[in-house]
XYZ file of N, CA and C in Angstrom:
741
model
N 92.604 104.483 77.117
C 92.469 103.348 76.893
C 92.369 102.134 78.060
N 91.471 101.465 77.440
C 91.206 100.489 78.852
C 92.197 99.268 78.079
N 92.624 98.299 79.219
C 93.930 97.657 79.191
C 93.277 96.033 77.983
N 93.738 95.937 77.830
C 93.332 94.632 76.827
C 92.554 93.432 77.600
N 92.026 92.686 76.864
C 91.100 91.393 77.910
C 92.526 90.130 78.387
N 93.408 90.049 77.468
C 93.767 88.884 78.040
C 94.617 89.277 79.550
N 94.949 90.754 79.815
C 95.596 91.201 81.013
C 94.427 91.051 82.534
N 93.282 91.464 81.991
C 92.286 91.176 82.808
C 91.943 89.944 83.642
N 92.575 89.230 82.273
C 92.357 87.500 82.501
C 93.280 87.329 83.613
N 94.488 87.870 83.515
C 95.199 87.532 84.636
C 95.807 88.158 85.682
N 94.905 89.709 85.720
C 94.965 89.797 87.077
C 93.737 90.020 88.069
N 92.549 89.142 87.936
C 91.058 89.363 87.954
C 91.445 88.582 89.155
N 92.580 87.757 89.879
C 92.773 86.972 91.057
C 93.096 87.983 91.845
N 93.631 88.759 91.646
C 94.553 90.075 92.886
C 93.489 90.332 93.944
N 92.495 91.004 93.648
C 91.526 91.685 94.295
C 90.930 90.380 95.227
N 90.810 89.041 94.943
C 90.288 88.086 95.885
C 91.468 87.417 96.890
N 92.502 87.706 96.396
C 93.864 87.461 97.418
C 93.951 88.650 98.646
N 93.584 89.846 98.151
C 94.061 91.223 99.019
C 93.302 90.971 99.353
N 91.976 90.285 99.406
C 90.795 90.816 100.508
C 90.804 89.424 101.506
N 91.210 88.624 101.194
C 91.839 87.034 102.167
C 90.811 86.469 101.448
N 90.291 86.543 100.109
C 89.470 85.326 99.904
C 87.987 85.316 100.480
N 87.559 86.826 100.207
C 86.263 87.119 101.141
C 85.819 87.686 100.259
N 85.821 88.675 99.213
C 85.236 88.929 98.176
C 84.502 88.468 96.912
N 83.383 88.913 96.789
C 82.082 87.853 95.829
C 82.934 88.766 94.543
N 82.282 88.707 93.510
C 82.706 88.571 92.046
C 82.134 90.020 91.913
N 81.090 91.236 92.295
C 80.766 92.337 92.536
C 82.207 92.946 93.032
N 82.410 92.456 94.545
C 83.370 93.179 94.960
C 85.084 93.309 94.105
N 85.241 92.010 93.541
C 85.822 91.915 92.509
C 86.174 92.390 91.088
N 85.286 93.083 90.739
C 84.694 93.513 89.783
C 85.001 95.246 89.810
N 84.979 95.448 91.108
C 84.761 97.152 91.460
C 86.159 97.287 91.642
N 87.094 96.516 92.188
C 88.508 96.697 92.531
C 89.227 96.907 90.788
N 88.840 95.958 89.906
C 89.661 95.945 88.392
C 89.058 96.938 87.895
N 87.937 97.354 87.923
C 87.607 98.714 86.916
C 88.473 100.004 88.220
N 88.541 99.692 88.924
C 89.421 100.916 89.728
C 90.989 100.747 89.374
N 91.321 99.523 88.620
C 92.868 99.554 88.803
C 92.973 99.839 87.155
N 91.484 99.906 86.272
C 91.723 100.380 85.147
C 91.408 99.612 84.297
N 91.274 98.002 84.226
C 91.472 96.682 83.905
C 89.444 96.768 83.358
N 89.355 96.700 82.027
C 88.273 96.344 81.098
C 87.450 94.725 81.429
N 86.608 94.715 81.918
C 86.264 93.154 81.967
C 84.569 93.453 83.044
N 83.547 92.614 81.821
C 82.559 92.530 82.825
C 82.384 91.426 83.736
N 81.284 92.059 84.779
C 80.675 91.460 85.995
C 80.169 90.062 85.670
N 79.542 89.674 84.253
C 79.285 88.175 84.250
C 80.433 87.547 84.057
N 81.775 87.799 83.496
C 82.679 87.436 82.786
C 83.542 87.181 84.463
N 83.713 88.006 85.320
C 84.312 88.007 86.616
C 83.492 86.662 87.101
N 82.204 86.557 87.433
C 81.603 85.663 87.460
C 81.565 83.817 87.018
N 82.044 84.156 86.210
C 82.086 82.773 85.264
C 83.746 82.431 86.105
N 84.396 83.096 85.380
C 86.073 83.021 85.793
C 86.365 82.477 86.913
N 85.410 82.874 88.120
C 85.414 82.829 89.459
C 84.798 81.248 89.434
N 83.664 80.652 88.504
C 82.830 79.326 89.098
C 84.257 78.153 88.589
N 84.949 78.633 87.012
C 85.918 78.380 86.877
C 87.280 77.595 87.631
N 87.632 78.835 88.210
C 88.484 78.245 89.262
C 88.366 77.847 90.710
N 86.870 78.035 90.634
C 86.564 77.774 92.300
C 86.306 78.574 93.258
N 86.372 79.721 92.813
C 86.637 80.632 94.162
C 85.443 81.288 94.761
N 84.701 81.285 95.686
C 83.786 82.568 96.105
C 83.683 83.073 97.203
N 82.828 83.787 97.803
C 83.159 84.415 98.883
C 82.774 83.638 99.921
N 83.181 83.332 100.860
C 82.995 82.872 102.123
C 81.675 83.595 102.719
N 80.768 82.645 102.831
C 79.122 82.652 103.100
C 79.364 83.506 104.305
N 78.019 84.662 104.713
C 78.146 84.465 106.362
C 77.312 83.324 107.186
N 77.450 83.545 108.146
C 76.933 82.553 109.437
C 75.952 83.343 110.153
N 74.947 82.754 109.792
C 73.553 83.736 110.322
C 73.272 83.459 111.758
N 72.909 84.326 112.542
C 72.733 83.958 113.931
C 73.719 84.764 114.785
N 72.902 85.545 115.987
C 73.183 86.484 116.492
C 73.292 85.787 118.498
N 74.644 86.960 118.980
C 75.301 85.945 120.352
C 74.013 86.685 121.125
N 73.533 85.723 121.862
C 72.900 85.938 123.062
C 73.104 86.726 124.072
N 72.804 88.040 124.867
C 73.047 88.421 126.197
C 72.148 88.615 126.463
N 71.900 87.680 128.045
C 70.854 87.420 128.952
C 71.067 88.399 129.806
N 72.176 89.287 129.853
C 72.367 89.858 131.198
C 71.059 90.965 131.725
N 71.186 91.812 132.787
C 69.922 92.903 132.938
C 70.220 93.910 132.366
N 69.073 94.248 132.330
C 68.971 95.688 131.190
C 68.680 97.019 132.174
N 69.089 98.058 131.740
C 68.057 98.852 132.760
C 68.127 100.306 131.309
N 66.611 100.687 131.402
C 66.406 101.230 130.498
C 66.548 103.147 131.220
N 67.748 103.515 130.053
C 68.008 104.815 130.810
C 68.047 105.738 129.484
N 67.849 105.327 128.293
C 67.256 106.201 127.172
C 66.638 105.692 126.167
N 65.763 106.802 125.469
C 65.180 105.830 124.183
C 65.620 106.105 123.064
N 65.042 105.229 122.083
C 66.165 104.851 120.683
C 65.540 106.181 119.859
N 66.473 106.761 119.928
C 66.419 107.539 119.134
C 66.737 108.008 117.651
N 67.719 106.768 117.734
C 68.195 106.876 116.135
C 67.286 105.937 115.501
N 66.535 105.230 115.728
C 64.885 104.772 115.302
C 65.655 103.968 114.044
N 66.367 103.308 113.959
C 67.257 102.148 112.597
C 67.414 103.295 111.590
N 67.836 104.455 111.625
C 68.299 105.595 110.784
C 69.652 105.800 110.882
N 69.907 104.352 109.932
C 71.154 103.702 109.867
C 72.521 105.063 108.984
N 72.243 105.913 108.880
C 72.950 106.777 107.530
C 73.039 107.946 108.324
N 73.857 109.134 107.975
C 73.921 110.531 108.108
C 74.598 111.288 107.295
N 74.594 112.388 107.293
C 74.688 113.296 106.378
C 76.488 114.082 106.748
N 77.015 113.727 107.443
C 78.225 114.004 107.623
C 78.636 113.137 108.728
N 80.038 113.154 109.011
C 80.512 112.907 109.889
C 80.078 113.088 111.326
N 80.594 111.988 112.590
C 80.486 112.420 113.877
C 79.408 113.215 114.289
N 78.292 112.524 113.050
C 76.724 112.985 113.938
C 76.226 111.737 114.604
N 76.200 110.426 114.049
C 75.366 109.146 114.794
C 76.698 108.142 114.641
N 76.543 107.897 116.403
C 78.410 106.356 116.083
C 77.547 105.501 116.229
N 77.782 104.354 116.560
C 76.955 103.225 116.758
C 77.955 102.442 117.486
N 77.739 101.488 118.620
C 78.578 101.079 119.524
C 77.808 99.505 119.842
N 78.866 98.443 119.805
C 78.696 96.954 120.927
C 79.805 96.335 121.187
N 79.500 95.297 121.818
C 80.684 94.478 121.534
C 80.620 92.983 121.246
N 81.363 92.544 120.944
C 81.410 91.052 121.109
C 82.486 90.263 121.641
N 82.633 89.144 120.994
C 83.517 87.957 122.045
C 84.389 86.986 120.972
N 85.681 86.732 121.108
C 86.021 85.889 119.945
C 86.763 84.560 121.246
N 86.774 83.341 120.944
C 87.395 82.525 121.743
C 88.785 82.169 121.406
N 89.478 81.774 122.495
C 90.767 81.672 121.966
C 91.184 80.376 123.476
N 92.783 79.933 122.924
C 92.855 78.677 123.913
C 93.275 79.393 125.208
N 93.043 80.017 125.638
C 93.265 81.174 127.134
C 92.005 81.797 127.559
N 90.884 81.496 126.624
C 89.799 82.203 127.019
C 89.024 83.010 125.404
N 87.984 83.651 126.955
C 87.228 84.725 125.808
C 87.952 85.587 125.773
N 88.031 86.499 124.149
C 88.527 87.962 124.621
C 87.321 88.418 123.891
N 87.171 89.596 124.391
C 86.087 90.602 124.517
C 86.257 92.121 123.111
N 85.681 92.247 122.563
C 86.281 93.513 121.526
C 85.176 94.443 121.764
N 85.368 95.725 121.866
C 84.408 96.977 121.574
C 84.161 97.603 120.614
N 83.573 97.898 119.504
C 83.627 98.711 118.482
C 82.468 100.084 118.525
N 83.035 101.236 117.563
C 82.266 102.431 117.564
C 82.377 102.364 116.220
N 81.615 102.830 115.850
C 81.134 103.242 114.475
C 80.868 104.312 113.985
N 81.174 104.959 113.056
C 80.719 106.381 112.371
C 79.714 105.572 111.143
N 78.258 105.798 111.342
C 77.485 105.769 110.180
C 77.855 106.394 108.966
N 78.113 107.449 108.809
C 78.498 108.417 107.624
C 79.047 107.792 107.056
N 80.325 106.799 107.313
C 81.077 106.457 106.057
C 81.522 104.833 106.750
N 80.770 104.482 107.977
C 80.906 103.073 108.022
C 82.292 102.539 109.044
N 83.092 103.562 109.515
C 84.375 103.208 109.395
C 84.652 103.691 111.097
N 85.553 102.277 111.306
C 85.478 102.017 112.702
C 86.543 103.306 113.296
N 85.909 103.818 113.956
C 86.395 105.157 114.910
C 86.923 105.043 116.428
N 86.814 103.831 116.831
C 87.066 103.363 118.160
C 86.961 101.816 118.514
N 87.935 101.545 119.405
C 87.857 100.224 119.542
C 88.564 99.616 120.713
N 88.457 98.809 121.668
C 88.861 97.894 122.323
C 88.802 96.738 122.730
N 89.804 96.313 123.351
C 89.973 94.678 123.461
C 90.329 94.360 125.227
N 89.961 93.333 125.620
C 89.954 92.638 126.751
C 89.610 91.121 127.205
N 90.311 90.851 128.017
C 89.912 89.428 128.240
C 88.546 89.493 129.480
N 87.711 90.773 130.571
C 87.115 90.588 130.878
C 86.250 91.978 130.395
N 84.211 91.545 130.497
C 83.290 92.034 129.925
C 82.546 93.481 131.053
N 83.519 94.537 130.882
C 83.495 95.150 131.951
C 83.197 96.741 131.618
N 82.537 97.804 132.107
C 82.514 98.823 131.564
C 83.636 100.044 131.109
N 84.780 99.605 131.765
C 85.646 99.739 130.978
C 85.789 99.240 129.240
N 85.992 98.587 129.045
C 85.608 97.852 127.851
C 85.052 98.809 127.079
N 84.340 99.001 127.182
C 83.412 100.021 126.272
C 83.466 101.645 126.397
N 83.823 102.004 127.471
C 85.022 103.388 127.832
C 86.295 103.401 126.864
N 86.711 102.829 126.646
C 87.455 102.513 126.380
C 87.562 102.944 124.623
N 86.559 101.991 124.034
C 86.214 102.020 122.637
C 85.695 103.484 122.515
N 85.334 104.355 123.335
C 84.621 105.149 123.467
C 85.573 106.833 122.752
N 86.558 106.031 124.355
C 87.403 107.345 124.278
C 88.279 107.441 123.275
N 89.104 106.233 122.676
C 89.666 106.148 121.209
C 88.708 106.862 120.548
N 87.724 106.793 119.881
C 86.618 107.511 118.917
C 86.866 108.707 119.235
N 86.715 109.482 120.260
C 86.233 110.703 121.224
C 87.964 111.694 120.358
N 89.361 110.878 121.185
C 90.398 111.080 120.259
C 90.747 111.232 118.959
N 90.279 110.378 118.373
C 90.850 110.361 116.655
C 89.565 111.219 116.277
N 88.332 111.722 116.467
C 87.660 112.420 115.718
C 87.405 113.901 116.669
N 88.171 114.133 117.628
C 88.007 115.432 117.807
C 86.688 115.583 118.867
N 86.055 116.078 119.718
C 85.165 115.851 120.347
C 83.847 116.861 119.824
N 83.407 115.929 119.537
C 82.080 116.233 118.101
C 81.134 117.313 118.769
N 80.017 117.712 118.189
C 79.546 118.647 118.625
C 77.897 118.438 117.955
N 77.052 117.698 118.490
C 75.683 117.044 118.403
C 75.907 116.302 118.392
N 76.552 115.122 119.049
C 76.917 113.560 118.246
C 75.824 112.385 118.920
N 75.150 111.689 118.102
C 74.227 110.562 119.103
C 75.231 109.392 118.880
N 74.655 108.669 120.107
C 75.769 107.418 120.156
C 74.731 106.220 120.710
N 75.137 105.580 120.140
C 73.656 104.732 120.133
C 74.195 103.077 120.759
N 73.854 102.594 121.531
C 74.087 101.113 121.491
C 72.815 100.305 122.310
N 73.186 99.109 122.659
C 72.214 98.160 123.272
C 72.141 98.583 124.858
N 71.637 98.137 125.755
C 71.097 98.377 127.076
C 71.585 97.621 127.845
N 73.025 96.979 127.398
C 73.488 96.538 128.003
C 74.187 97.260 129.589
N 74.831 96.767 130.552
C 75.008 96.861 131.512
C 76.336 97.847 131.695
N 77.115 97.497 130.835
C 78.213 98.244 130.387
C 78.168 99.534 129.819
N 77.156 99.708 128.942
C 76.393 101.193 128.695
C 75.884 101.873 129.347
N 75.175 101.077 130.386
C 74.211 101.841 131.315
C 75.179 102.164 132.472
N 76.260 101.923 132.359
C 76.936 102.160 133.538
C 77.228 103.431 134.011
N 77.568 104.133 135.537
C 77.839 105.658 135.550
C 78.824 106.048 134.768
N 80.066 104.640 134.854
C 81.180 105.846 134.189
C 81.364 105.315 132.911
N 80.446 104.986 132.059
C 80.276 105.369 130.751
C 79.057 106.344 130.507
N 78.444 106.167 131.118
C 77.092 107.271 130.810
C 78.109 108.792 131.699
N 79.010 109.198 132.330
C 79.573 110.096 132.404
C 80.678 110.270 131.176
N 81.571 109.430 131.160
C 82.196 109.758 129.718
C 81.002 110.187 128.889
N 79.899 109.967 128.574
C 79.510 110.695 127.166
C 78.717 112.040 127.707
N 78.354 112.522 129.105
C 77.893 113.426 129.529
C 79.169 114.495 129.383
N 80.301 114.350 129.738
C 81.157 115.099 129.980
C 81.867 115.688 128.524
N 81.281 114.839 127.332
C 81.716 114.975 125.856
C 80.227 115.858 125.248
N 79.397 116.073 126.273
C 78.289 116.513 124.997
C 77.568 115.388 124.586
N 77.451 114.399 124.261
C 77.376 113.192 123.752
C 75.973 112.817 124.128
N 74.643 112.598 123.406
C 73.657 112.082 123.069
C 73.276 110.367 123.289
N 72.472 110.554 124.194
C 72.511 108.583 124.103
C 71.063 108.069 123.846
N 71.510 107.490 122.718
C 70.801 106.693 122.675
C 70.455 105.138 122.102
N 69.730 104.298 122.804
C 69.533 102.879 123.062
C 68.435 101.752 122.473
N 68.744 100.876 122.214
C 68.278 100.040 121.355
C 66.743 99.470 122.648
N 65.767 99.341 121.787
C 64.882 98.693 122.967
C 64.976 97.053 123.357
N 64.876 96.702 124.197
C 65.151 95.551 125.459
C 64.906 94.709 124.314
N 66.038 93.785 123.710
C 65.754 92.242 123.630
C 66.055 92.543 121.776
N 66.311 93.885 121.272
C 65.875 93.538 119.709
C 67.032 94.252 118.876
N 67.613 93.211 118.305
C 68.458 93.098 118.043
C 69.157 94.211 116.592
N 67.551 94.389 115.771
C 67.742 94.621 114.638
C 67.671 96.313 114.981
N 67.324 96.855 116.030
C 67.693 98.601 116.551
C 68.892 98.742 115.845
N 69.951 97.768 116.330
C 71.570 98.006 116.172
C 72.220 97.136 114.716
N 71.485 96.943 114.193
C 71.478 95.801 112.872
C 72.694 96.263 112.110
N 73.229 97.462 111.668
C 74.453 97.558 111.205
C 75.441 97.379 112.392
N 75.485 97.502 113.593
C 76.937 96.738 114.219
C 76.683 95.870 114.002
N 75.769 94.937 113.994
C 75.300 93.558 113.737
C 76.323 93.167 112.604
N 76.069 94.189 111.480
C 76.435 93.725 110.405
C 77.767 93.243 110.603
N 78.612 94.909 110.667
C 80.017 94.670 110.763
C 80.555 93.577 111.726
N 79.706 93.221 112.831
C 81.133 91.914 113.422
C 80.218 90.454 112.786
N 79.465 90.311 111.907
C 78.849 89.069 110.995
C 79.883 89.379 110.378
N 80.570 90.234 109.583
C 81.357 90.246 108.550
C 82.935 90.201 108.898
N 83.072 90.761 109.960
C 84.312 90.031 110.809
C 84.696 88.770 110.734
N 83.454 88.236 111.556
C 83.679 86.794 111.932
C 83.653 85.853 110.910
N 82.736 86.478 109.331
C 82.971 85.698 108.460
C 84.231 85.904 107.753
N 84.577 87.139 107.265
C 85.542 87.416 106.891
C 87.214 86.874 107.410
N 87.049 87.045 108.813
C 88.311 86.639 109.324
C 88.641 85.736 110.471
N 87.815 86.220 111.802
C 87.522 85.214 112.956
C 87.203 84.159 112.704
N 86.352 83.942 112.122
C 85.605 82.540 112.037
C 86.785 81.456 111.230
N 87.549 81.738 110.271
C 88.659 80.848 109.969
C 89.673 80.686 110.589
N 89.629 81.145 111.661
C 90.546 81.277 112.473
C 90.713 80.439 113.891
N 91.708 79.618 113.995
C 92.025 79.380 115.816
C 92.873 80.048 116.112
N 92.631 80.535 117.419
C 93.790 81.174 118.283
C 94.392 80.892 119.033
N 95.579 80.564 119.754
C 95.953 79.970 120.747
C 95.901 80.828 122.122
N 96.513 82.202 121.537
C 96.736 83.533 122.630
C 95.609 84.364 122.361
N 95.486 85.118 123.470
C 94.293 86.559 123.184
C 94.858 87.102 122.680
N 96.470 87.536 122.435
C 97.577 88.319 121.650
C 97.000 87.696 120.777
N 97.143 86.601 120.094
C 97.669 86.407 118.704
C 95.661 86.702 118.137
N 94.933 86.560 119.008
C 93.422 87.074 118.385
C 93.749 89.040 117.606
N 94.006 89.345 118.992
C 94.093 90.365 119.624
C 94.883 91.612 117.921
N 95.650 90.726 118.179
C 96.916 91.046 116.320
C 95.899 91.156 114.964
N 94.933 89.698 115.059
C 94.421 89.537 113.789
C 93.085 90.899 114.163
N 92.618 91.281 115.055
C 91.793 91.724 115.167
C 91.817 93.622 114.627
N 93.114 93.917 115.387
C 93.757 94.757 114.844
C 94.462 94.988 113.068
N 94.662 94.085 112.886
C 94.657 94.263 111.630
C 93.527 93.679 110.458
N 92.310 93.360 110.973
C 91.330 92.770 110.029
C 90.677 94.652 110.087
N 90.907 95.379 111.283
C 90.234 96.720 111.651
C 90.971 97.830 110.893
N 92.461 97.811 111.134
C 92.937 99.060 110.517
C 93.894 98.488 109.431
N 94.322 97.602 108.725
C 94.646 97.061 107.662
C 93.856 96.888 106.710
N 92.790 96.229 106.984
C 91.575 95.743 105.610
C 90.399 96.615 105.726
N 89.860 96.386 106.886
C 87.897 96.798 106.670
C 88.288 98.487 106.567
N 88.741 99.310 107.060
C 88.790 100.582 107.110
C 89.290 101.570 106.173
N 91.040 100.509 105.653
C 91.196 101.255 104.409
C 90.758 100.265 103.271
N 90.489 99.071 103.065
C 90.401 98.262 101.970
C 89.079 97.831 101.713
N 88.313 97.954 102.417
C 86.900 96.918 102.203
C 85.748 97.805 101.698
N 85.259 97.083 100.474
C 84.488 97.698 99.652
C 82.994 97.693 100.332
N 82.207 98.465 100.287
C 80.872 98.353 101.154
C 79.733 98.984 99.889
N 79.119 98.045 99.726
C 77.820 98.451 98.553
C 76.885 99.518 99.258
N 76.705 100.262 100.158
C 76.429 101.351 101.023
C 77.083 102.031 100.681
N 78.315 102.385 100.301
C 79.294 103.564 100.155
C 79.856 103.561 99.010
N 79.005 102.763 97.592
C 78.833 102.866 96.490
C 80.106 102.163 95.924
N 80.367 100.976 96.811
C 81.425 99.935 96.920
C 82.981 100.952 96.912
N 82.826 101.782 97.850
C 84.350 102.453 98.221
C 84.215 101.666 99.353
N 85.920 101.975 100.003
C 86.263 101.643 101.536
C 85.863 102.909 102.334
N 85.705 102.403 104.066
C 85.432 103.842 104.707
C 86.553 105.351 104.299
N 87.395 104.369 104.574
C 88.375 105.634 104.639
C 88.071 105.911 102.535
N 88.423 105.804 102.103
C 87.946 106.039 100.336
C 86.256 106.878 100.484
N 86.039 106.440 101.251
C 84.487 107.365 101.111
C 84.664 108.967 101.582
N 85.219 108.978 102.923
C 85.655 109.771 103.224
C 86.613 111.054 102.174
N 87.387 110.429 102.306
C 88.254 111.410 101.325
C 87.610 111.914 100.166
N 86.566 110.872 99.691
C 85.856 111.202 98.386
C 85.163 112.561 98.565
N 84.669 112.734 100.258
C 83.662 113.703 100.304
C 84.369 114.474 101.061
N 86.021 114.725 101.109
C 86.668 115.634 101.577
C 86.966 116.004 102.980
N 86.739 114.685 103.882
C 86.871 114.897 105.132
C 87.430 113.951 106.422
N 88.424 113.170 105.080
C 89.054 111.922 105.914
C 90.542 113.002 106.661
C-alpha cells in the first residue's frame, strides 16, 4: 500500500538535498516513487515553487580548442549515441577547471550503453598522458573489450602516437569527430555540461587537489551510482547496468 500523502510532504525534499539541489521536479518525483512514496509530478512542481527550489539551469556554450588537428580516423560513430550492450561504444574528451593554482585538466571515458564513466584522469598539463591514463583505467575496469569503438575529437592528445598505440595494442577501433564539429560528440559535451552545472560551476577551488577531490566525488559518489538519466528511464548508470545484469 502506498504511504499517506502527509509523509510525501515531509520527505519530498530529501532527493533534492541528496542530489546537491540539482534535481528538477521530474527527477525528484522518480526518487520518491523509488522510495515507495505516493505523490504526483504536478504536486512536486507546486511544492518546489512554494519552497523556492529549482534545478540549477545549465550554462550554455562550449569550450573552444584552437589547437592543430590531424585527421586520422573517420567519424564511424556518426552521432549514434546508444549501444545495445556494454563495451561496444565508448566516447571520450577532456575539459578544464580553474583553480587558484592554475588549470586542472580532466579526461573522461563514457560507455554509451549506460552513460557510466568507466575511466577518468586528472592532471595540471594537457598532454597525451592525460587521455591515455583515462583509457587505461577504462580498459582495466571493464576488461579488454572485443569489437570496441572509441570516439573522440581530433585533438593532438588523441591523435598522438602514445594514445594510438594503446588503442592498437588493445584492438580498439578509432572514430573521430569531424574537425570543429562539437555535435559529433554531443553526449560527451552533455556530461561535462552537467558536471559543471551541478558541481564545478558552483565552487571556487583554492588548490588543484581540492578540485580533484570534488571531481572524484561527483563521478564516483554521485554521477555513476545516483544521478538519474532520462535516457535510461530515470535510472542511474550503475542501476541501469544492474537491471540489465551486466554490472
